[in-house]
PDB file of C-alpha atoms in Angstrom:
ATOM      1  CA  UNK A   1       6.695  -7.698  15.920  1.00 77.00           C
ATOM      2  CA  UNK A   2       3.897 -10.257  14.784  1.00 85.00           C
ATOM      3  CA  UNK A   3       1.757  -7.204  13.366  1.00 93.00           C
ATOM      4  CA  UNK A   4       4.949  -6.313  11.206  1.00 96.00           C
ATOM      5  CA  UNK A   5       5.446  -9.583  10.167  1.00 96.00           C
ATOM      6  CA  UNK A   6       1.650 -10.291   9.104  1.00 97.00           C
ATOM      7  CA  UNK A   7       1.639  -7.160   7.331  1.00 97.00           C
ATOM      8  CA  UNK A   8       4.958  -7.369   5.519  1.00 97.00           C
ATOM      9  CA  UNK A   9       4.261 -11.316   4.569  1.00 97.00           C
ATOM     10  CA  UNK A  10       0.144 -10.358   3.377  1.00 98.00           C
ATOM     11  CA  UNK A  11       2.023  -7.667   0.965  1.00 98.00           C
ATOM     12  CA  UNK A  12       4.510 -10.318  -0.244  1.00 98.00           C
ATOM     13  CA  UNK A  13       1.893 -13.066  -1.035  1.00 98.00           C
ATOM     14  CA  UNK A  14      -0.464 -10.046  -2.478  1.00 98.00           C
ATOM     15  CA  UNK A  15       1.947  -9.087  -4.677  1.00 98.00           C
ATOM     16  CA  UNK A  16       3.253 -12.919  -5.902  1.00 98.00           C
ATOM     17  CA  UNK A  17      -0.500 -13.591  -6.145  1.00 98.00           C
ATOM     18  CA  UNK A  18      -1.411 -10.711  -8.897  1.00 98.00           C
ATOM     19  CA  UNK A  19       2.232 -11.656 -10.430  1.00 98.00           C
ATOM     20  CA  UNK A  20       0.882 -15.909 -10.775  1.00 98.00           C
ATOM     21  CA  UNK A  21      -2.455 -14.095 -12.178  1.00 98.00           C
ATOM     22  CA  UNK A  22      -1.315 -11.920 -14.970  1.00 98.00           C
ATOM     23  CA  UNK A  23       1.156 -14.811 -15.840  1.00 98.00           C
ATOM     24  CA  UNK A  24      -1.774 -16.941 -16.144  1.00 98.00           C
ATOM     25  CA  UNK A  25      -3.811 -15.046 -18.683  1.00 98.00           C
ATOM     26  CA  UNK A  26      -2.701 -14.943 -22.628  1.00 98.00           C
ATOM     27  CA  UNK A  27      -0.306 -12.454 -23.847  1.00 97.00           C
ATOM     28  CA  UNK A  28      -2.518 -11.125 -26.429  1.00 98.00           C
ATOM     29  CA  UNK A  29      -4.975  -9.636 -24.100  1.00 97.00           C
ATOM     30  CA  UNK A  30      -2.490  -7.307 -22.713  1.00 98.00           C
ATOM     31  CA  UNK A  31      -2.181  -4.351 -22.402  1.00 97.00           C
ATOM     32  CA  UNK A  32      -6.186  -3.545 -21.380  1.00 98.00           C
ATOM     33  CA  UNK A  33      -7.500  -0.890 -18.862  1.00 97.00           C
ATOM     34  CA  UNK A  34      -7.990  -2.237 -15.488  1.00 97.00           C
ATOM     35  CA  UNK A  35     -12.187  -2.342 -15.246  1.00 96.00           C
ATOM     36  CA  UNK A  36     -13.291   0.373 -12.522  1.00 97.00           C
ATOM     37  CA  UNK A  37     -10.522   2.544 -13.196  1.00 97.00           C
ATOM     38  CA  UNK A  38     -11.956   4.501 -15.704  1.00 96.00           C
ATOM     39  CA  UNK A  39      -8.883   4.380 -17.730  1.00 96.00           C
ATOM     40  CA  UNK A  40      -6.365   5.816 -15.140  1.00 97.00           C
ATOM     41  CA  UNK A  41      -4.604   2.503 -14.516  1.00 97.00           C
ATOM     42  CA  UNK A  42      -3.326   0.068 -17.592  1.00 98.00           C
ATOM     43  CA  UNK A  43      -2.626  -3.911 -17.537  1.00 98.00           C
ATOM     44  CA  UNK A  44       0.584  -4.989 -18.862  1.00 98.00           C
ATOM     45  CA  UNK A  45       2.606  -8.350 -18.663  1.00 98.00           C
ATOM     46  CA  UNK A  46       6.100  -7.262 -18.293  1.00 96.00           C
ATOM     47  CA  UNK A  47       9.191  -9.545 -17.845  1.00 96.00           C
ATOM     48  CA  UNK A  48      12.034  -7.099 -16.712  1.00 93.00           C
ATOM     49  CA  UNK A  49      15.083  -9.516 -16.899  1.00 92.00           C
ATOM     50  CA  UNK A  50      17.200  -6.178 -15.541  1.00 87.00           C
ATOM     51  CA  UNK A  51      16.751  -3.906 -12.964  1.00 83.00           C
ATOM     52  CA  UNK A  52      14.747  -0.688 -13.316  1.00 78.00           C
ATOM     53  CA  UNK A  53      13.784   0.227 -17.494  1.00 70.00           C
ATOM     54  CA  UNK A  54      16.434  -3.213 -18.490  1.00 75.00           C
ATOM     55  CA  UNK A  55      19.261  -1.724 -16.413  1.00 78.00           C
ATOM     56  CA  UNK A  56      22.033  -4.319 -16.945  1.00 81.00           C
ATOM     57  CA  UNK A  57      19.970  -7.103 -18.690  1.00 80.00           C
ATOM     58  CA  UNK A  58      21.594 -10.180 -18.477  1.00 79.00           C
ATOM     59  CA  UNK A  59      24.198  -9.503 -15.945  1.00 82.00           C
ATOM     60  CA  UNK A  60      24.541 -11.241 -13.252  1.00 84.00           C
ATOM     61  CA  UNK A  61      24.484  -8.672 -10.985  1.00 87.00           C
ATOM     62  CA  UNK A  62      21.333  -8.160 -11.459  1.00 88.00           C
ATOM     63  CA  UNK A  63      20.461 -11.239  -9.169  1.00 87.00           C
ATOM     64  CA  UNK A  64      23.312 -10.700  -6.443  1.00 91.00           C
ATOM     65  CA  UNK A  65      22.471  -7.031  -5.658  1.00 92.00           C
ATOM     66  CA  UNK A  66      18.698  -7.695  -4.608  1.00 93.00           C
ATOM     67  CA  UNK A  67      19.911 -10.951  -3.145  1.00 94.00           C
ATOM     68  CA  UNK A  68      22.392  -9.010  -1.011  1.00 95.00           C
ATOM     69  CA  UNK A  69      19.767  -5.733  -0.433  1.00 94.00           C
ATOM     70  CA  UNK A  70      17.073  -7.744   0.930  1.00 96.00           C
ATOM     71  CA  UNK A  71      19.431  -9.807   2.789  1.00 96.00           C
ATOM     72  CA  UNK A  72      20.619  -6.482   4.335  1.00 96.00           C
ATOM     73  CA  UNK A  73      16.321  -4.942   4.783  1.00 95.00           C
ATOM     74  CA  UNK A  74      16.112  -8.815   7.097  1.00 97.00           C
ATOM     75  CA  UNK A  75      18.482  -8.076   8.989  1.00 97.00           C
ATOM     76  CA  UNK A  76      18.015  -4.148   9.675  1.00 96.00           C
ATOM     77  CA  UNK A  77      14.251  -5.968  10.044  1.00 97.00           C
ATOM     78  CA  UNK A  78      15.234  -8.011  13.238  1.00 97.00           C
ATOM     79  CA  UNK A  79      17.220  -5.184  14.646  1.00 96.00           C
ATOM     80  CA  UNK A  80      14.625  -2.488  14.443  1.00 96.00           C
ATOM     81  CA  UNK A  81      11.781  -5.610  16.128  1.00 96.00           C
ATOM     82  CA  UNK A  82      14.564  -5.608  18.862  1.00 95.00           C
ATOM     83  CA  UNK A  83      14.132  -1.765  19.454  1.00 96.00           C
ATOM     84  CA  UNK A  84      11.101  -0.012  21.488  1.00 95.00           C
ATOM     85  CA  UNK A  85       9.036   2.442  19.463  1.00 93.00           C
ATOM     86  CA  UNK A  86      10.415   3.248  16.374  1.00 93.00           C
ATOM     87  CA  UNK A  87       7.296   2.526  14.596  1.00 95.00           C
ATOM     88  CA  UNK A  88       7.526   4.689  11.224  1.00 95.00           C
ATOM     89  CA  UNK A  89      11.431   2.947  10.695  1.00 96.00           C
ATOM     90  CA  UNK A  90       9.602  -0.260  11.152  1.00 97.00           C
ATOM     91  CA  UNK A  91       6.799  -0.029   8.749  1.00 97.00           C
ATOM     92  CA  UNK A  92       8.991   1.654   6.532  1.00 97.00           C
ATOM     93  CA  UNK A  93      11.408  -1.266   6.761  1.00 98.00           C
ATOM     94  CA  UNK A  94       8.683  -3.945   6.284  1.00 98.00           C
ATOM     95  CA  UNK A  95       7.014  -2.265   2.939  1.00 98.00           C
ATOM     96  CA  UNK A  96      10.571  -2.324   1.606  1.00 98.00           C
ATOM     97  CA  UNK A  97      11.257  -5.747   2.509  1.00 98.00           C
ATOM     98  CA  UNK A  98       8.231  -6.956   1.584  1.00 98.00           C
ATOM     99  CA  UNK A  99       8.601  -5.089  -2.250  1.00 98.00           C
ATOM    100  CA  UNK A 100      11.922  -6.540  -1.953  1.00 97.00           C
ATOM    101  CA  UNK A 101      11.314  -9.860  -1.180  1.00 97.00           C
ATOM    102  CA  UNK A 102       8.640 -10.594  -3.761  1.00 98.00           C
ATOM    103  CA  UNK A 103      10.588  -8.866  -6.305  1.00 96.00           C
ATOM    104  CA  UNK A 104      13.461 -11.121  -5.419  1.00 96.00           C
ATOM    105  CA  UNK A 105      11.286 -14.534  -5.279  1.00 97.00           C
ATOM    106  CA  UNK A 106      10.231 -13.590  -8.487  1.00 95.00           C
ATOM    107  CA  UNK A 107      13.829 -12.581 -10.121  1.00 94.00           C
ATOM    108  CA  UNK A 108      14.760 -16.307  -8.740  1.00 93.00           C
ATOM    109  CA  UNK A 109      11.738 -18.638  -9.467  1.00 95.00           C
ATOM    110  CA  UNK A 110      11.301 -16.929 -13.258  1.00 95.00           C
ATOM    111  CA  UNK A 111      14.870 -15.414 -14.129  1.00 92.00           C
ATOM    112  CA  UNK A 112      12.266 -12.214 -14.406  1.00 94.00           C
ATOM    113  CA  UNK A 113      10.476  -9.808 -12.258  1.00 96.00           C
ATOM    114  CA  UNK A 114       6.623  -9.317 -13.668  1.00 97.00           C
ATOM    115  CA  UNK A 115       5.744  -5.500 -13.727  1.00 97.00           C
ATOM    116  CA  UNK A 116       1.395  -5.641 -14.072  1.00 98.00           C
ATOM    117  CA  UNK A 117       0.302  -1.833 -13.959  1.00 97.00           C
ATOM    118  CA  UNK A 118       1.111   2.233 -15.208  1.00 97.00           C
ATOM    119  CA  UNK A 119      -0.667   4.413 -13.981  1.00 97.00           C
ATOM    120  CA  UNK A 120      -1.933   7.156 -17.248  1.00 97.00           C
ATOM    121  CA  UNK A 121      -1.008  10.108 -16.054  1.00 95.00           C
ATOM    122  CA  UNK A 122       1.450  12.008 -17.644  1.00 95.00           C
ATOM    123  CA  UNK A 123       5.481  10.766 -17.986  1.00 92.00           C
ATOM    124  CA  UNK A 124       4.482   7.871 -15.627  1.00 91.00           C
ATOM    125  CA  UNK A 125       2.344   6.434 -18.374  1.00 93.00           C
ATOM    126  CA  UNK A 126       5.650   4.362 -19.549  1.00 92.00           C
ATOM    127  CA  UNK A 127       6.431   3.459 -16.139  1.00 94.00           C
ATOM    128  CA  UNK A 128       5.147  -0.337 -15.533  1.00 96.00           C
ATOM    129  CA  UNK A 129       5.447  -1.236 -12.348  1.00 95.00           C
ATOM    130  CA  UNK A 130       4.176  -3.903  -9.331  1.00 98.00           C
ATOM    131  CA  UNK A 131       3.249  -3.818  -6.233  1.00 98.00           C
ATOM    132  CA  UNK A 132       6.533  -4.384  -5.061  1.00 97.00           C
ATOM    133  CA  UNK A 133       8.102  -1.397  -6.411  1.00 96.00           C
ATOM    134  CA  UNK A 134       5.450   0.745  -4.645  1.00 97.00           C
ATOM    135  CA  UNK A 135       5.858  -1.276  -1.543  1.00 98.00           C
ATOM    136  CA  UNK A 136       9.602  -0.241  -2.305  1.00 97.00           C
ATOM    137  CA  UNK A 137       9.177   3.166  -3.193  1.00 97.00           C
ATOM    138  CA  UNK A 138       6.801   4.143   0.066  1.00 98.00           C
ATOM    139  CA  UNK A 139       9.251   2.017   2.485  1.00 98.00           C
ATOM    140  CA  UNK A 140      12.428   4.006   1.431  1.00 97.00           C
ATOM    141  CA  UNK A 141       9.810   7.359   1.012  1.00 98.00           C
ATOM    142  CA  UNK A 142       8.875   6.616   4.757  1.00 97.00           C
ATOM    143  CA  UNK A 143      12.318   5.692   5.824  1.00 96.00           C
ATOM    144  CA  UNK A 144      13.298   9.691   4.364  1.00 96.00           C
ATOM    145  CA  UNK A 145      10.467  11.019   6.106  1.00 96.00           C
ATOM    146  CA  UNK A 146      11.359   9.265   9.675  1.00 94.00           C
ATOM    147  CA  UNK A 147      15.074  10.423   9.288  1.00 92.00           C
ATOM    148  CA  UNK A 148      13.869  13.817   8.475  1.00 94.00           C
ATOM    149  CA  UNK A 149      11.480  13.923  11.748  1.00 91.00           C
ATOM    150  CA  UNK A 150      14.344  12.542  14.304  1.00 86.00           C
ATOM    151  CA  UNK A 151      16.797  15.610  12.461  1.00 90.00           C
ATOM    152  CA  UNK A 152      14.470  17.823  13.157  1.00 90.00           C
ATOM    153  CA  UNK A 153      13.892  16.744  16.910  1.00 87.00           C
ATOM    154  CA  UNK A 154      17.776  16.897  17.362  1.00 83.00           C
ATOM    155  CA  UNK A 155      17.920  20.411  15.920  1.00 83.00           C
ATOM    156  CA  UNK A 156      15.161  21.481  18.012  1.00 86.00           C
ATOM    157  CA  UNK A 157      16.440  19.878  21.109  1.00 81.00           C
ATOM    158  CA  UNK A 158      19.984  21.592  20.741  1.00 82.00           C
ATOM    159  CA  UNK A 159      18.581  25.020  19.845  1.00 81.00           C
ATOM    160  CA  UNK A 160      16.797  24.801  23.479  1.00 67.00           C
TER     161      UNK A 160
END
C-alpha cells in the first residue's frame, strides 16, 4: 500500500511542480520547443477553465464532476489496498488518481487547470496536455487492459 501511495503522491507533486513552473515564467515566451526534444514536444501555458478542448467553460459542473470522480478513484483506492494481488487495478487506479487529483488541486487553487506540453506529431499537435491527463489516460488505459486479462481468464476457465 505505501509503494502505491509514494508513487501516486511523487506523480501528484511532479505534476503541481511543472504546473507552479510554467506559471512562473512570462507569457510571451510561450509556446517554445522543449530543449532536447529536437522539436517533437512544444511548451505552452494553457489555462483550460473547462473540461477537455473548453467543454462547458464556466459551468459549474465543471468543478463538481472531478470533485465527485476523484472522490469516487479514493475510495475505489482504499478498497483495491484492502484486496491481495490485484496489482495492475492498483497501479492503474493510482496513475488515475494521481492525474486526477492534481488536475483537481489545480481546478480549485486557480479556477484553471494548466495544460504545459503537445506532442508534434500529427492531429495531436493541437492537443495540450499535462502530466495529469497522461497519468489519466494510462490509469483508465491500464484499468481496460486488466479487465480485458481477468475476461479472458474467465472465458478460458469455462471453456475447460
Amino acid at each position: 500500500m505505501f509503494g502505491f501511495l509514494t508513487v501516486g503522491t511523487t506523480l501528484t507533486m511532479l505534476d503541481l511542480a511543472l504546473k507552479n513552473e510554467i506559471e512562473s515564467q512570462k507569457d510571451e515566451t510561450f509556446p517554445r520547443d522543449l530543449e532536447g526534444t529536437k522539436g517533437m514536444i512544444r511548451l505552452h501555458k494553457n489555462h483550460n477553465q473547462g473540461f477537455s478542448f473548453g467543454v462547458l467553460e464556466g459551468s459549474r459542473a465543471v468543478e463538481l464532476i472531478p470533485l465527485c470522480m476523484t472522490s469516487g478513484l479514493a475510495g475505489a483506492w482504499v478498497f483495491l489496498m484492502g484486496t491481495k494481488g490485484r496489482i495492475l487495478e492498483k497501479l492503474a487506479v493510482t496513475l488515475s488518481l494521481a492525474g486526477g487529483l492534481s488536475n483537481l488541486i489545480d481546478r480549485m487553487k486557480r479556477g484553471y487547470v494548466v495544460d504545459y506540453f503537445s506532442v508534434q506529431w500529427k492531429t495531436l499537435k493541437k492537443v495540450v496536455f499535462n502530466l495529469g491527463d497522461i497519468f489519466i489516460f494510462c490509469g483508465s488505459a491500464l484499468l481496460l487492459a486488466a479487465g480485458l486479462i481477468d475476461t479472458l481468464k474467465d472465458n478460458w476457465r469455462n471453456t475447460k
